[in-house]
Amino acid sequence: MEQQNYRNLPPGKPGQAWLERLRRELNEAQFTFATADAPVILGLAGPGSGKTRALVYRCANLLKSGVSPEEVLLLTFTNKAAEEMKERLKKLLGAWPQELWAGTFHSTGARILRRHALLAGRANNFTILDEEDSRALFKQIAGSRTPPLNDEERNLLVKRGLLGRVITQARNSNLTVKEVVDEYYPYHWEYAGLIGELAELYARKKQEGNAFDFDDLLLWWLDLFENHPQVRERYQERFKHVLVDEFQDTNVIQGRIVDLFAGGSSLCVVGDDAQSIYGFRFANVGNILSFPEKYPHSLVVRMERNYRSTPEIVALADRSISFNRAQLPKALYSCNPSGAKPRVAGIRTADQEASYVVRRVLELHREGIPLQEMAVLYRSAYLSSAVELELVRRGISYRTFGGLKFFQKAHIKDVIAFLKVFYNPFDESAWRRIATLQPGIGPASFERTWLKLKQCGNPLEAVLAGEVSPTRGKEGWESLRGILRAAGAQDQSAPRMITAVMTGGYDQILEKNYPDQPEERRRGVERLAYYAARFASLPSFLESLALEESLFAGAAASPESEGDYLVLSTIHSAKGKEWEAVFVVGLNDGHFPRRDDERNLSEERRLFYVAVTRARRFLFLTTYRDEYRGWVASTGGPSLFLKELPPECYDVEIAEEYD
DNA sequence: AAAAATAAATTTTTT
DNA sequence: ATTTATTTTT
């Protein structure tokens, strides 16, 4: 691609002291990466090689060289990565550079679309649908279509989720519905037409409801840049430096967005193909693999020295990933002092595995390693339950990351839905949710009333004024009106609206729907109000809920955990993090790797690679022989990822005696 | 015909 | 724990 518009760094000198600091704190490769003045840079960095560090320092170096913060755009793939990056940059600079944009692709897309929503057929107060909202919409569409779907179609498309999967896959990989079905679901070829038809209905519904789903935030952003040159130029002009982290996880659409910046901005991406673990979100490793060919003049910087782990841990990781073919050649090595070999423990049951892990944690704790420096990692959230139980039993504090989300608990979603209709009165999903909470209002009568409501200029005002004349459930709409009145009197202040929703009547609904422990749930709503107070406005609170759910889910789910705590995390959520000691549990065939088709095996192995490379000095790998854990039957044997490793990589411990 | 009550089934990973 | 399917009530 032509780079004629590329502007060099401003003439400003970063200053001797700063450069000396870079020299001192970075190695050769990192230094090159952080300071190179090239239009296109690709960083290939193994785990623990200081890739984030190099990226953060590059960012700081730009600013120190006189680049203005508003000219920098920093894109990440997950919220965790974005937070980490912001945190470190803030620390390095002393303060956060206000005008600098840093965030996930999705949140950046939302931010840009807020300003140009009309060009995407929306008003700027659009709602963002999370996955659950989308699913509810699919269900509603399938239910209202004429002619109605038969049982078989409903079961496959809605209940088993084929509809949503095909649509999102098609959109994220820039294929048609038919192409996706032919290629990936050939045994369901006869549904391609129906899925295509429902996909169009879905798109129309979203537009009517002034809503974007997650995919839209990328697709309409791309559309904006491709079809409105004046908009694209405006952002190219502004963002003279675009930096992208975790480039191996970007999908086709994200790749094209990045390409569009390359015309006018300097572009710098980093990643590691061996750590690509978001295939299920249609990550396209091709983006990073073909980058050097696409940009033949790009500067490629390799960061291969691992600073994090002992040579023993790096050796095991390296051996494991070597079973994956089609990997960019890389020579990861560690110069750290030698340590203990990783330890593999075969245990009889899941409970004993938990007890073994907790014992080892306490042992290391006695040796002076704080709990915060240790983590228990697992493939899927449900694998944590035995360990959690054991920790509770022993009174050890912990925090979980990934898996079950605080904000998607039903009562929390209910309260949020009340707020949503104030922000976007055409948010059908939110209306359906709060209306059907009322006794006497079910899906069918809501549908009838909604048809009339959406004809009004403003459904919210119509309901508040009592202009609805429902066929049924009159008392329901009356009591809904009461709650909305209370919330409406709060000047759009999210925390006060939440309180008003409670006192206005949701409290009783909560009491009725969850008679077992209403107190617990009430506290949850209180915490929600508490967190809402952090945000400047209702819109920013709602946007954050949709896009950054996982970020404060952990913090909000349990009262502020003070002091030392152990981390329990899915491997996906652990990416980019590191601990002195790491326990990878549930290394059983069927659990990890999951029993899936061959295609996914190399991705599962990369996930294992990510897991083991989180450890600095101690690595424990545990497997058990039980056939069942939770609902899922495992084949009982140890994970393929253990079996394929040469025995000299680890020490074996037979730990039968734990109970 | 629609809503409510009851019984049964179901959970990868994240934006 | 929460969604979905089935039965009972209005």
XYZ file of C-alpha atoms (C1' of nucleotides) in Angstrom:
684
model
C 0.000 0.000 0.000
C 1.183 3.503 -0.811
C 2.537 5.525 2.016
C 2.808 8.858 0.287
C 0.745 10.696 2.868
C 2.859 9.535 5.729
C 4.064 12.325 7.950
C 7.235 11.843 9.867
C 7.460 12.406 13.555
C 7.469 16.040 14.575
C 10.935 17.558 14.723
C 10.747 17.778 18.527
C 13.447 15.817 20.348
C 12.293 13.483 23.071
C 15.069 14.636 25.363
C 18.224 12.922 26.448
C 17.002 11.793 29.838
C 13.994 10.072 28.345
C 16.048 8.263 25.718
C 18.485 7.111 28.355
C 15.607 5.778 30.360
C 14.335 3.854 27.333
C 17.796 2.408 26.824
C 17.924 1.360 30.426
C 14.450 -0.121 30.684
C 14.105 -1.776 27.283
C 16.130 -4.362 25.447
C 17.385 -3.875 21.924
C 14.279 -5.142 20.153
C 11.892 -3.312 22.459
C 13.887 -0.113 22.028
C 13.734 -0.384 18.265
C 10.028 -1.031 18.438
C 9.400 1.875 20.788
C 11.382 4.462 18.864
C 11.348 3.450 15.190
C 10.172 6.182 12.854
C 8.571 4.024 10.183
C 5.156 4.215 8.544
C 4.274 0.565 9.180
C 5.628 -1.551 12.015
C 4.859 -5.147 12.911
C 5.927 -6.435 16.310
C 6.099 -10.209 16.628
C 6.320 -10.962 20.289
C 6.213 -14.164 22.272
C 4.555 -14.425 25.678
C 6.347 -12.592 28.466
C 8.566 -10.762 26.000
C 7.465 -7.334 27.153
C 5.220 -6.645 24.198
C 2.757 -4.520 26.114
C 5.678 -2.728 27.684
C 7.146 -1.952 24.276
C 3.804 -0.716 23.009
C 3.229 1.492 26.034
C 6.724 2.934 25.744
C 6.206 3.571 22.050
C 3.082 5.459 22.878
C 4.874 7.488 25.533
C 7.751 8.115 23.173
C 5.407 9.567 20.573
C 4.061 12.000 23.118
C 7.531 12.873 24.357
C 8.519 13.569 20.755
C 5.863 16.218 20.487
C 2.969 14.212 19.057
C -0.218 15.579 20.494
C -2.339 13.042 22.464
C -5.349 13.557 20.218
C -3.327 12.229 17.300
C -2.951 8.799 18.890
C -5.413 5.920 18.650
C -4.718 2.789 20.659
C -6.825 -0.244 19.779
C -7.092 -3.439 21.773
C -9.173 -6.535 21.495
C -10.465 -6.970 25.041
C -11.366 -4.584 27.815
C -8.789 -6.159 30.076
C -6.029 -5.339 27.633
C -7.302 -1.797 27.218
C -7.363 -1.261 30.984
C -3.901 -2.692 31.403
C -2.545 -0.454 28.699
C -4.160 2.675 30.100
C -2.946 1.859 33.577
C 0.635 1.434 32.484
C 0.686 4.470 30.257
C -0.739 6.565 33.053
C 1.938 5.326 35.378
C 4.683 6.036 32.889
C 3.499 9.543 32.087
C 2.279 10.487 35.526
C -1.156 11.440 34.216
C -3.588 10.224 31.624
C -3.356 12.244 28.397
C -7.008 13.280 28.136
C -7.375 13.509 24.391
C -5.783 10.159 23.628
C -8.214 7.504 22.478
C -7.594 4.045 23.878
C -10.101 1.231 23.913
C -11.434 -1.894 22.298
C -12.396 -1.945 18.655
C -16.020 -2.127 19.733
C -15.952 0.815 22.121
C -14.034 2.909 19.618
C -16.583 1.999 16.962
C -19.367 3.086 19.299
C -17.576 6.330 20.030
C -17.195 7.169 16.361
C -20.721 6.066 15.487
C -22.186 8.301 18.206
C -21.056 11.208 16.092
C -22.209 9.897 12.744
C -25.169 7.719 13.673
C -27.378 9.297 11.035
C -25.109 7.978 8.296
C -25.786 4.506 9.642
C -29.545 5.009 9.831
C -29.626 5.578 13.575
C -30.087 8.463 15.984
C -27.121 9.230 18.189
C -28.822 7.894 21.315
C -28.715 4.377 19.884
C -28.808 1.388 22.199
C -26.141 -1.296 22.141
C -27.550 -4.811 22.240
C -25.496 -7.339 24.115
C -25.565 -10.997 23.202
C -28.539 -11.735 25.391
C -30.505 -8.863 23.884
C -29.727 -10.155 20.405
C -30.864 -13.620 21.318
C -34.122 -12.273 22.674
C -34.627 -10.419 19.411
C -33.988 -13.568 17.352
C -36.521 -15.391 19.434
C -39.075 -12.668 18.966
C -38.511 -12.522 15.212
C -38.798 -16.280 14.841
C -42.026 -16.173 16.821
C -43.672 -13.396 14.831
C -42.701 -14.412 11.316
C -45.436 -15.446 8.889
C -45.713 -18.267 8.177
C -44.527 -19.347 11.620
C -41.516 -21.607 11.973
C -42.227 -25.262 12.522
C -40.928 -27.088 15.588
C -37.848 -28.386 13.863
C -36.856 -24.972 12.573
C -37.460 -23.295 15.908
C -35.450 -25.914 17.718
C -32.435 -25.733 15.430
C -32.354 -22.039 14.613
C -33.448 -20.436 17.872
C -32.941 -22.893 20.660
C -29.682 -24.337 19.438
C -28.598 -20.931 18.252
C -27.765 -21.695 14.622
C -29.482 -18.524 13.474
C -27.356 -16.223 15.590
C -24.152 -18.124 14.909
C -24.512 -18.089 11.143
C -25.500 -14.424 11.036
C -22.636 -13.270 13.219
C -20.140 -15.474 11.419
C -21.240 -14.189 8.048
C -20.973 -10.601 9.173
C -17.639 -10.954 10.944
C -15.957 -12.780 8.102
C -17.506 -10.731 5.307
C -19.372 -13.656 3.748
C -23.005 -14.134 2.789
C -25.292 -16.301 4.886
C -25.363 -18.843 2.099
C -21.590 -19.001 1.869
C -21.298 -19.612 5.608
C -23.898 -22.379 5.553
C -22.341 -24.057 2.513
C -18.867 -23.888 3.965
C -19.376 -24.565 7.671
C -22.826 -26.128 8.021
C -23.328 -28.035 4.755
C -25.610 -30.547 6.493
C -28.043 -27.677 7.160
C -28.045 -26.360 3.612
C -31.828 -26.333 3.390
C -32.069 -23.644 6.053
C -29.873 -21.108 4.266
C -32.801 -19.305 2.655
C -34.738 -19.051 5.884
C -31.721 -17.813 7.819
C -31.085 -15.170 5.183
C -34.682 -14.003 5.426
C -34.603 -13.841 9.227
C -31.281 -12.002 9.072
C -32.967 -9.239 7.116
C -35.844 -9.071 9.581
C -33.301 -8.845 12.376
C -31.516 -5.966 10.684
C -34.790 -4.136 10.206
C -35.780 -4.648 13.842
C -32.496 -3.240 15.017
C -32.940 -0.176 12.897
C -36.497 0.382 14.097
C -35.326 0.078 17.671
C -32.442 2.500 17.063
C -30.007 -0.185 18.133
C -26.673 -1.662 17.150
C -25.474 -5.114 18.091
C -21.785 -5.820 18.728
C -21.120 -6.696 15.094
C -22.736 -3.467 13.903
C -20.233 -1.417 15.873
C -17.493 -2.788 13.624
C -19.450 -3.135 10.398
C -21.000 0.306 10.400
C -17.698 1.809 11.404
C -16.130 0.159 8.369
C -19.072 1.227 6.229
C -18.632 4.780 7.430
C -15.000 4.789 6.385
C -15.546 3.018 3.082
C -18.555 4.933 1.874
C -18.047 8.365 3.367
C -14.569 9.513 2.381
C -14.972 12.828 4.153
C -15.528 10.989 7.442
C -12.624 8.640 6.859
C -10.341 11.532 6.032
C -11.383 13.356 9.137
C -10.223 10.478 11.317
C -7.148 9.737 9.246
C -6.271 13.361 9.623
C -6.792 13.238 13.359
C -5.184 9.902 14.205
C -1.717 10.215 12.783
C -0.578 7.245 14.840
C -2.637 4.076 15.144
C -1.381 1.322 17.432
C -3.015 -2.103 17.647
C -2.442 -4.682 20.350
C -3.231 -8.440 20.099
C -3.355 -8.174 16.344
C -3.559 -11.963 15.967
C -7.083 -11.851 17.412
C -8.542 -9.347 14.967
C -11.140 -10.534 12.477
C -11.555 -9.669 8.812
C -13.607 -6.551 9.511
C -11.198 -5.230 12.103
C -8.343 -5.961 9.722
C -9.991 -3.868 7.042
C -10.583 -0.999 9.434
C -6.890 -1.068 10.298
C -5.988 -1.167 6.598
C -8.053 1.938 5.952
C -5.994 3.861 8.469
C -2.767 2.830 6.785
C -3.380 5.301 3.986
C -2.822 8.381 6.062
C -1.551 7.345 9.461
C 1.459 5.571 10.820
C 0.441 2.070 11.744
C 1.945 -0.139 14.378
C 0.599 -3.571 15.271
C 1.810 -6.241 17.682
C 0.823 -9.817 18.212
C 1.766 -13.455 18.441
C 0.124 -15.996 16.188
C 0.766 -18.673 18.814
C -1.529 -16.837 21.208
C -4.527 -16.550 18.928
C -7.398 -17.845 21.053
C -10.432 -16.045 19.713
C -11.258 -18.229 16.741
C -14.791 -18.496 18.065
C -15.112 -14.781 17.460
C -13.790 -15.292 13.956
C -10.312 -14.012 14.621
C -8.383 -14.235 11.392
C -4.780 -15.215 12.020
C -4.232 -14.380 8.373
C -4.250 -10.709 9.379
C -0.924 -11.080 11.134
C 0.506 -13.857 8.937
C 0.062 -11.911 5.726
C 0.885 -8.512 7.170
C 4.483 -8.437 5.874
C 3.310 -9.202 2.327
C 0.541 -6.662 2.462
C 2.986 -4.014 3.648
C 6.294 -4.982 2.063
C 7.981 -1.905 3.470
C 6.922 -2.595 7.013
C 9.534 -2.817 9.695
C 9.315 -6.192 11.440
C 10.583 -6.323 15.005
C 10.860 -9.673 16.754
C 10.711 -9.879 20.524
C 11.689 -13.400 21.423
C 13.342 -13.198 24.780
C 11.029 -14.162 27.586
C 11.524 -12.134 30.747
C 8.723 -13.637 32.700
C 9.278 -17.321 33.278
C 11.965 -19.776 34.254
C 13.653 -21.683 31.407
C 11.828 -24.805 32.590
C 8.421 -23.236 32.094
C 9.358 -21.735 28.735
C 10.693 -25.109 27.600
C 7.433 -26.847 28.423
C 5.410 -24.161 26.653
C 7.633 -24.277 23.622
C 7.474 -28.049 23.410
C 3.708 -28.009 23.640
C 3.155 -25.393 20.943
C 5.533 -27.228 18.616
C 2.788 -29.813 18.105
C 0.895 -27.157 16.191
C 1.819 -26.976 12.555
C 1.609 -23.756 10.558
C 3.058 -21.460 13.154
C 5.317 -18.535 12.402
C 8.805 -19.729 13.312
C 9.824 -18.235 16.599
C 12.630 -18.901 19.033
C 11.329 -18.118 22.466
C 13.995 -18.346 25.149
C 14.493 -17.332 28.753
C 17.646 -16.123 30.469
C 16.059 -16.157 33.889
C 17.570 -18.232 36.682
C 16.651 -21.868 36.552
C 13.772 -22.988 38.766
C 11.709 -26.025 39.653
C 10.333 -28.148 36.862
C 6.606 -27.767 36.269
C 4.734 -30.290 38.346
C 2.050 -32.579 36.995
C -0.292 -34.113 39.555
C -2.718 -36.916 38.825
C -5.544 -36.940 41.327
C -8.553 -39.166 41.794
C -11.481 -36.792 41.991
C -12.278 -33.171 41.262
C -12.738 -32.458 44.976
C -9.346 -33.891 45.777
C -7.855 -31.847 42.993
C -9.306 -28.721 44.592
C -7.966 -29.740 47.959
C -4.520 -30.419 46.472
C -4.426 -27.011 44.814
C -5.458 -25.193 47.971
C -2.824 -27.019 50.008
C -0.122 -26.038 47.571
C -1.385 -22.463 47.590
C -1.132 -22.358 51.373
C 2.320 -23.902 51.275
C 3.599 -21.254 48.882
C 1.854 -18.617 50.935
C 3.742 -19.738 54.019
C 6.944 -19.447 52.013
C 6.166 -15.780 51.542
C 4.315 -15.575 48.235
C 1.231 -13.399 48.639
C -2.087 -14.823 47.443
C -2.257 -12.085 44.814
C 0.806 -13.592 43.193
C -0.971 -16.879 42.521
C -3.749 -17.867 40.170
C -5.878 -20.898 39.401
C -6.709 -21.111 35.697
C -9.219 -23.283 33.860
C -10.656 -23.803 30.406
C -14.283 -23.092 31.278
C -15.927 -21.237 34.116
C -17.751 -24.294 35.470
C -14.431 -25.958 36.252
C -13.853 -23.515 39.101
C -16.662 -24.668 41.375
C -14.764 -27.332 43.314
C -11.877 -24.964 43.999
C -14.249 -22.206 45.053
C -15.983 -24.523 47.480
C -12.714 -25.528 49.023
C -11.587 -21.900 49.358
C -14.813 -20.950 51.088
C -14.428 -23.918 53.408
C -10.952 -22.794 54.370
C -11.871 -19.125 54.600
C -9.460 -17.967 51.910
C -10.511 -14.866 49.979
C -10.526 -15.030 46.221
C -11.872 -13.284 43.138
C -13.116 -14.915 39.988
C -12.698 -13.574 36.475
C -14.596 -14.668 33.397
C -17.659 -16.851 33.277
C -20.848 -15.907 35.103
C -21.511 -12.215 34.875
C -22.939 -10.008 37.547
C -24.693 -7.740 35.129
C -26.428 -10.496 33.299
C -28.223 -11.730 36.368
C -31.912 -11.381 35.714
C -32.764 -8.816 38.383
C -29.846 -6.588 37.376
C -30.886 -6.725 33.735
C -34.424 -5.811 34.826
C -33.312 -2.665 36.596
C -31.081 -1.675 33.709
C -33.977 -2.114 31.277
C -35.944 0.551 33.171
C -33.070 2.958 32.609
C -32.736 1.997 28.980
C -36.226 3.108 27.993
C -35.411 6.571 29.265
C -32.321 6.725 27.135
C -33.865 5.218 24.011
C -37.684 5.155 24.188
C -37.811 2.871 21.140
C -35.798 0.117 22.776
C -38.277 -2.686 22.211
C -36.264 -5.317 24.085
C -36.144 -3.168 27.189
C -39.858 -2.449 26.994
C -40.676 -6.114 26.594
C -38.569 -6.942 29.584
C -40.083 -4.429 31.984
C -43.635 -4.892 30.714
C -43.765 -8.665 31.002
C -42.509 -8.396 34.567
C -45.961 -7.167 35.469
C -48.647 -9.691 36.350
C -51.205 -9.886 33.598
C -48.839 -8.883 30.817
C -47.368 -11.708 28.787
C -45.579 -11.784 25.455
C -48.722 -11.729 23.356
C -50.454 -8.787 24.947
C -47.197 -6.866 25.065
C -46.844 -7.351 21.320
C -50.264 -5.855 20.676
C -49.686 -2.900 22.927
C -46.223 -2.274 21.529
C -47.594 -2.073 17.980
C -49.693 0.864 19.101
C -46.978 2.344 21.295
C -44.361 2.597 18.628
C -46.732 4.625 16.450
C -46.546 7.357 19.074
C -43.962 10.062 18.732
C -42.490 8.918 22.018
C -43.584 5.627 23.603
C -42.186 6.683 26.954
C -44.301 9.798 27.152
C -47.330 7.880 25.984
C -46.944 5.388 28.818
C -46.202 8.094 31.387
C -49.289 10.011 30.321
C -51.379 6.857 30.567
C -52.307 7.000 26.897
C -52.053 3.259 26.485
C -55.338 1.415 26.266
C -54.235 -2.175 26.516
C -56.558 -5.005 25.762
C -55.381 -6.765 28.879
C -53.246 -6.200 31.914
C -54.485 -2.712 32.660
C -53.252 -2.841 36.253
C -49.869 -4.035 34.981
C -49.386 -0.999 32.778
C -50.590 1.218 35.617
C -48.007 -0.129 38.013
C -45.310 0.056 35.336
C -46.240 3.687 34.888
C -45.748 4.230 38.612
C -42.179 2.919 38.478
C -41.353 4.942 35.390
C -42.786 8.100 36.961
C -40.564 7.661 39.964
C -37.493 7.069 37.832
C -38.362 9.906 35.473
C -38.250 12.422 38.289
C -34.546 11.875 38.864
C -32.991 14.156 36.222
C -31.418 11.256 34.346
C -29.091 10.548 37.249
C -28.409 6.822 36.961
C -27.839 6.008 40.652
C -30.931 7.910 41.745
C -33.008 6.370 38.990
C -31.988 2.924 40.184
C -33.067 3.738 43.712
C -36.312 5.183 42.400
C -37.034 2.041 40.379
C -36.659 0.023 43.560
C -38.839 2.191 45.776
C -41.258 2.858 42.923
C -42.316 -0.777 42.784
C -39.580 -3.082 41.492
C -38.791 -4.022 45.070
C -42.098 -5.880 45.311
C -41.561 -7.603 41.989
C -38.156 -8.731 43.164
C -39.652 -10.012 46.378
C -42.250 -11.985 44.463
C -39.947 -13.417 41.787
C -37.112 -14.397 44.086
C -38.698 -15.371 47.382
C -35.669 -17.444 48.402
C -33.086 -14.722 48.997
C -34.413 -11.289 48.092
C -31.901 -9.635 50.410
C -28.931 -10.826 48.386
C -30.510 -9.463 45.240
C -31.432 -6.185 46.838
C -27.800 -5.755 47.790
C -26.880 -6.462 44.178
C -29.073 -3.594 43.029
C -27.523 -1.345 45.685
C -24.074 -2.181 44.353
C -25.282 -1.422 40.859
C -26.373 2.035 42.020
C -23.037 2.459 43.720
C -21.179 1.680 40.511
C -23.478 3.846 38.447
C -22.326 6.809 40.510
C -18.898 6.507 38.905
C -20.232 7.622 35.584
C -20.751 11.161 34.449
C -24.044 10.479 32.717
C -26.737 7.943 32.023
C -25.508 7.345 28.446
C -21.949 6.640 29.493
C -23.160 4.264 32.202
C -25.336 2.311 29.776
C -22.664 2.170 27.116
C -20.184 0.896 29.607
C -22.611 -1.782 30.802
C -23.013 -3.072 27.285
C -19.377 -2.976 26.259
C -17.311 -3.363 29.389
C -19.384 -5.775 31.364
C -16.504 -8.020 32.265
C -14.392 -5.175 33.588
C -16.177 -4.507 36.788
C -18.203 -7.667 36.929
C -15.647 -9.114 39.304
C -15.473 -6.010 41.431
C -19.196 -5.552 41.599
C -20.185 -9.153 42.155
C -18.615 -9.306 45.585
C -18.176 -6.414 47.961
C -14.815 -4.740 47.529
C -12.350 -7.472 48.414
C -9.769 -5.763 50.549
C -6.280 -7.068 50.898
C -4.865 -10.311 49.677
C -6.892 -12.594 47.479
C -6.325 -15.532 45.182
C -7.286 -15.148 41.530
C -9.504 -17.728 39.847
C -9.829 -17.096 36.150
C -10.693 -18.544 32.795
C -7.650 -18.708 30.584
C -9.206 -16.245 28.167
C -9.561 -13.684 30.933
C -6.016 -14.346 32.130
C -4.426 -13.341 28.861
C -1.797 -10.658 29.277
C -1.515 -11.286 33.013
C 1.197 -13.057 35.012
C 1.699 -14.589 38.462
C 4.517 -16.168 40.466
C 2.594 -19.410 40.704
C -0.041 -20.714 38.320
C -2.265 -23.770 38.718
C -3.952 -25.086 35.607
C -6.761 -27.385 36.755
C -9.108 -29.752 34.987
C -6.542 -30.929 32.447
C -8.769 -33.759 31.365
C -9.575 -34.951 27.929
C -13.030 -33.646 27.102
C -12.675 -30.649 29.397
C -9.418 -29.332 28.054
C -9.123 -29.821 25.174
C -12.864 -29.756 24.813
C -14.266 -32.587 22.812
C -14.736 -30.746 19.562
C -13.813 -31.194 15.964
C -10.190 -31.424 14.873
C -10.224 -27.882 13.530
C -10.254 -26.497 17.043
C -7.522 -28.639 18.484
C -4.711 -26.279 17.594
C -6.635 -23.382 19.080
C -7.124 -25.347 22.301
C -3.406 -25.996 22.329
C -2.667 -22.317 21.922
C -4.942 -21.768 24.880
C -2.879 -24.220 26.889
C 0.201 -22.324 25.744
C -1.277 -19.070 27.011
C -2.144 -20.709 30.331
C 1.294 -22.110 31.129
C 3.126 -18.974 30.031
C 1.301 -16.926 32.687
C 3.590 -18.456 35.345
C 6.809 -16.841 36.443
C 8.336 -19.478 38.731
C 5.873 -22.175 39.730
C 3.621 -24.105 37.427
C 1.237 -26.852 38.550
C -0.772 -28.901 36.096
C -3.487 -31.090 37.562
C -5.690 -33.801 36.171
C -8.190 -36.111 37.823
C -9.781 -39.394 36.949
C -13.447 -38.851 37.737
C -15.803 -39.293 34.888
C -18.082 -36.395 35.679
C -17.724 -32.831 36.720
C -20.787 -30.669 36.721
C -22.929 -31.809 33.812
C -20.178 -32.703 31.445
C -18.798 -36.185 31.173
C -15.119 -36.327 30.445
C -13.501 -39.351 28.949
C -11.617 -39.614 32.213
C -8.125 -39.650 30.816
C -5.517 -36.954 31.226
C -5.470 -34.176 28.672
C -3.778 -34.795 25.351
C -1.695 -31.729 26.150
C -0.134 -33.605 29.080
C 0.224 -36.922 27.326
C 2.021 -35.543 24.314
C 4.708 -33.777 26.364
C 8.004 -35.591 26.764
C 8.347 -36.689 30.410
C 11.562 -34.740 30.958
C 9.520 -31.526 30.762
C 7.917 -32.029 34.165
C 7.964 -33.845 37.508
C 5.123 -36.202 38.249
C 3.355 -36.326 41.525
C 0.814 -38.997 42.345
C -1.389 -37.289 44.821
C -3.988 -39.838 45.843
C -3.999 -39.045 49.512
C -5.669 -35.650 49.306
C -9.211 -35.369 50.499
C -56.374 -17.833 23.818
C -53.184 -16.104 26.996
C -50.938 -16.051 31.393
C -49.312 -18.388 35.473
C -47.591 -22.293 37.758
C -44.840 -26.279 37.680
C -41.494 -29.537 35.943
C -37.422 -30.362 33.222
C -33.128 -29.344 30.920
C -28.972 -26.901 30.172
C -24.032 -24.003 30.466
C -16.814 -22.438 26.178
C -14.146 -18.919 25.735
C -15.735 -12.379 24.987
C -17.247 -7.784 22.583
C -29.269 -20.596 38.577
C -31.974 -19.649 34.804
C -34.047 -20.705 30.611
C -37.411 -23.734 28.227
C -41.203 -27.149 27.886
C -45.470 -28.719 29.828
C -49.564 -28.441 32.452
C -53.059 -25.843 34.893
C -55.728 -21.810 35.649
C -58.085 -17.549 34.294
